[in-house]
Coordinates of C-alpha atoms in Angstrom, one line a residue:
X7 CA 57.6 51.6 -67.9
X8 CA 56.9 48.9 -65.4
X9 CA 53.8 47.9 -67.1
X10 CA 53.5 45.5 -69.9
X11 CA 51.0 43.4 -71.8
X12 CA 51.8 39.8 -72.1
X13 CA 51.9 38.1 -75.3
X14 CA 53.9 35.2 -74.9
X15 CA 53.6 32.6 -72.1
X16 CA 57.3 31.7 -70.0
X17 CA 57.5 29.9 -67.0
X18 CA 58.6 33.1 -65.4
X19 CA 54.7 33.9 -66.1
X20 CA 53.2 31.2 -64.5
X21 CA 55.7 31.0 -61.7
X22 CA 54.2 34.8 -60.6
X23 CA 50.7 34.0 -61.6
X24 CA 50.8 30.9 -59.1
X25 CA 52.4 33.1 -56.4
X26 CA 50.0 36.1 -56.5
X27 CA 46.6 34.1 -57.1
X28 CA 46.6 33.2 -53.4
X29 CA 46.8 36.8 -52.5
X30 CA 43.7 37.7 -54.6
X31 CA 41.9 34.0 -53.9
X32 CA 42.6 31.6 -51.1
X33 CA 40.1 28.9 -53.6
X34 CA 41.6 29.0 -57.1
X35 CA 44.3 26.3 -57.4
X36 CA 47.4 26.9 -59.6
X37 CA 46.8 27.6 -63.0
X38 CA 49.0 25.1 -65.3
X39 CA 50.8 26.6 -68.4
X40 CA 47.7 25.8 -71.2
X41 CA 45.8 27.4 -68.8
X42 CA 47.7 30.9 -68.4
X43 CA 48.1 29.8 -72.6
X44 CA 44.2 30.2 -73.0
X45 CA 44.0 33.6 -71.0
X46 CA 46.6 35.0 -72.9
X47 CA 46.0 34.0 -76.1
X48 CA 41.7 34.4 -75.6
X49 CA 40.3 36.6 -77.9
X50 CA 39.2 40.1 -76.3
X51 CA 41.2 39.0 -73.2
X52 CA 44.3 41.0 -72.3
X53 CA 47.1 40.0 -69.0
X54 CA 48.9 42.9 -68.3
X55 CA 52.0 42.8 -65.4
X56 CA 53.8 45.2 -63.6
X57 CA 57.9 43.8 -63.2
X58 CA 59.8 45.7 -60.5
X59 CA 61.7 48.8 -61.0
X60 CA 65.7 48.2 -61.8
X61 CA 67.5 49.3 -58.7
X62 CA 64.9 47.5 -56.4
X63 CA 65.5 44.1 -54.8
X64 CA 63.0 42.0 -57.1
X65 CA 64.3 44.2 -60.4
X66 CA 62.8 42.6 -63.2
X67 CA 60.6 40.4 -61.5
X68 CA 56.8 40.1 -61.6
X69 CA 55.0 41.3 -58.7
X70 CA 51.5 42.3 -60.1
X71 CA 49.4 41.6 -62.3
X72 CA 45.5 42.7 -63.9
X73 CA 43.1 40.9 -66.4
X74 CA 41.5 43.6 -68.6
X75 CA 38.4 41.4 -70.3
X76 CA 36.7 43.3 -73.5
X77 CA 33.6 42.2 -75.3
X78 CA 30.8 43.7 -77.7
X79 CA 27.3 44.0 -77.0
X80 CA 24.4 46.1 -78.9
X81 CA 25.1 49.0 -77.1
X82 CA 29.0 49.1 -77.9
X83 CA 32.4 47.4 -76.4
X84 CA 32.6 47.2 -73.1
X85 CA 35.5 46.6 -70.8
X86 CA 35.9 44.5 -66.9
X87 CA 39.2 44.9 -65.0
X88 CA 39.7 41.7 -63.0
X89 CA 41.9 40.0 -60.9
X90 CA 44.4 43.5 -59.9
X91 CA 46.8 42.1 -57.3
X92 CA 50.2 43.3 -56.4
X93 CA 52.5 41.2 -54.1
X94 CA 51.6 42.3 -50.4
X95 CA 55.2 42.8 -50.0
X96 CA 55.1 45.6 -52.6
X97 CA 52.2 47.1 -52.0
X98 CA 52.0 50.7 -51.7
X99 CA 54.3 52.1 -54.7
X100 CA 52.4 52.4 -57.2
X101 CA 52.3 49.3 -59.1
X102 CA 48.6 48.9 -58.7
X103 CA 47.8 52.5 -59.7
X104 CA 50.5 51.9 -63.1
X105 CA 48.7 48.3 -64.3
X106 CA 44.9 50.1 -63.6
X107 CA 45.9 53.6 -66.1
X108 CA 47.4 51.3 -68.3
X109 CA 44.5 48.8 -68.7
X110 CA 42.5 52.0 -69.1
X111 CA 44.8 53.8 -71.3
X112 CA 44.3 50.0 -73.4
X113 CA 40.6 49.9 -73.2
X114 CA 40.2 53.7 -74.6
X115 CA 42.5 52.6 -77.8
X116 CA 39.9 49.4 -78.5
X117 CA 36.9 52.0 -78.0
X118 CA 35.7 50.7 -75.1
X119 CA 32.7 53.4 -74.0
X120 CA 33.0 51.8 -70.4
X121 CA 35.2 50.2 -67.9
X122 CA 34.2 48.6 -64.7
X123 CA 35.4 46.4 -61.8
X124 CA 33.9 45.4 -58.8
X125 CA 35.8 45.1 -55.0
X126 CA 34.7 44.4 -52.0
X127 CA 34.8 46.9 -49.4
X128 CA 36.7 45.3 -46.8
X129 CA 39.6 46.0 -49.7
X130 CA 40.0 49.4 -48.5
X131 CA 43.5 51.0 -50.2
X132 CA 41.7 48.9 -53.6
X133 CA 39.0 51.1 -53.3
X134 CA 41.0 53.9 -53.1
X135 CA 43.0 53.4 -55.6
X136 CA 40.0 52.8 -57.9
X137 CA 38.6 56.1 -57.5
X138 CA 41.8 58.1 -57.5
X139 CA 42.3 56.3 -61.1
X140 CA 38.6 57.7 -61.8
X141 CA 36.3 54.9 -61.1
X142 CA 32.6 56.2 -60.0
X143 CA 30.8 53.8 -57.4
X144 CA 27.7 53.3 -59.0
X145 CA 24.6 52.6 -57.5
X146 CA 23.7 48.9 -59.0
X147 CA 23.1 45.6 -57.9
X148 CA 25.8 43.0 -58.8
X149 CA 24.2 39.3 -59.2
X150 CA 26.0 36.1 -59.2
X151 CA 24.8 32.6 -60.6
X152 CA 26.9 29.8 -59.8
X153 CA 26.6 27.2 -61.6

């Protein structure tokens, strides 16, 4: 499998973070190393990355990535899928589809009751990947506070 969940930090990591943030966010700068340290290594918090397939051009190398963030409330644990991107130039094989089932495959084993994620429309193959992996639109209002 392609997919894997990161538990150790190399500059291999950080390297493909910093080259696939600007393909999800044109206004988060480069992460340094105690940074990508802190997501890893953050309690609840799990960085999974798809590497290419052997055989391809980029074999071994990371070209996507997902944050899968868990957390406990009164009602149960809960799971957010953030940050899914997949290098535009390998887009459209399946790599996104792989690092969403396995984050969700992940969640289930914590006991997570749910698992959502937000995108914005304009994101239009995102959206349908989302739903062909299961996901539901539901009919909510998302709020944001910035602080």
């Amino acid at each position: 499998m392609a997919v894997e969940l990161v538990e150790v930090v190399a500059p291999q990591l950080l390297e493909a973070i910093n080259s696939l943030i600007p393909q999800l966010s044109t206004s988060t700068p480069p992460l340094s190393i105690e940074q990508v340290e802190n997501v890893v290594h953050q309690e609840g918090t799990f960085l999974f990355v798809y590497r290419a397939e052997e055989g391809t051009e980029q074999a071994g190398a990371i070209i996507g990535m997902l944050t899968l963030a868990t957390f406990r409330i009164p009602t149960g644990l809960r799971a957010w899928i953030e940050d899914v991107v997949v290098d535009e130039n390998a887009r459209g094989h399946g790599a996104g589809q792989q690092l969403v089932e396995a984050a969700l495959d992940y969640a289930e084993r914590l006991g997570a009751r749910t698992v959502d994620l937000t995108s914005r429309p304009s994101r239009e193959a995102a959206n349908r990947l989302y739903r062909r992996c299961g996901f539901v639109e539901r009919a909510t209002n998302v709020y944001r506070y910035q602080a």
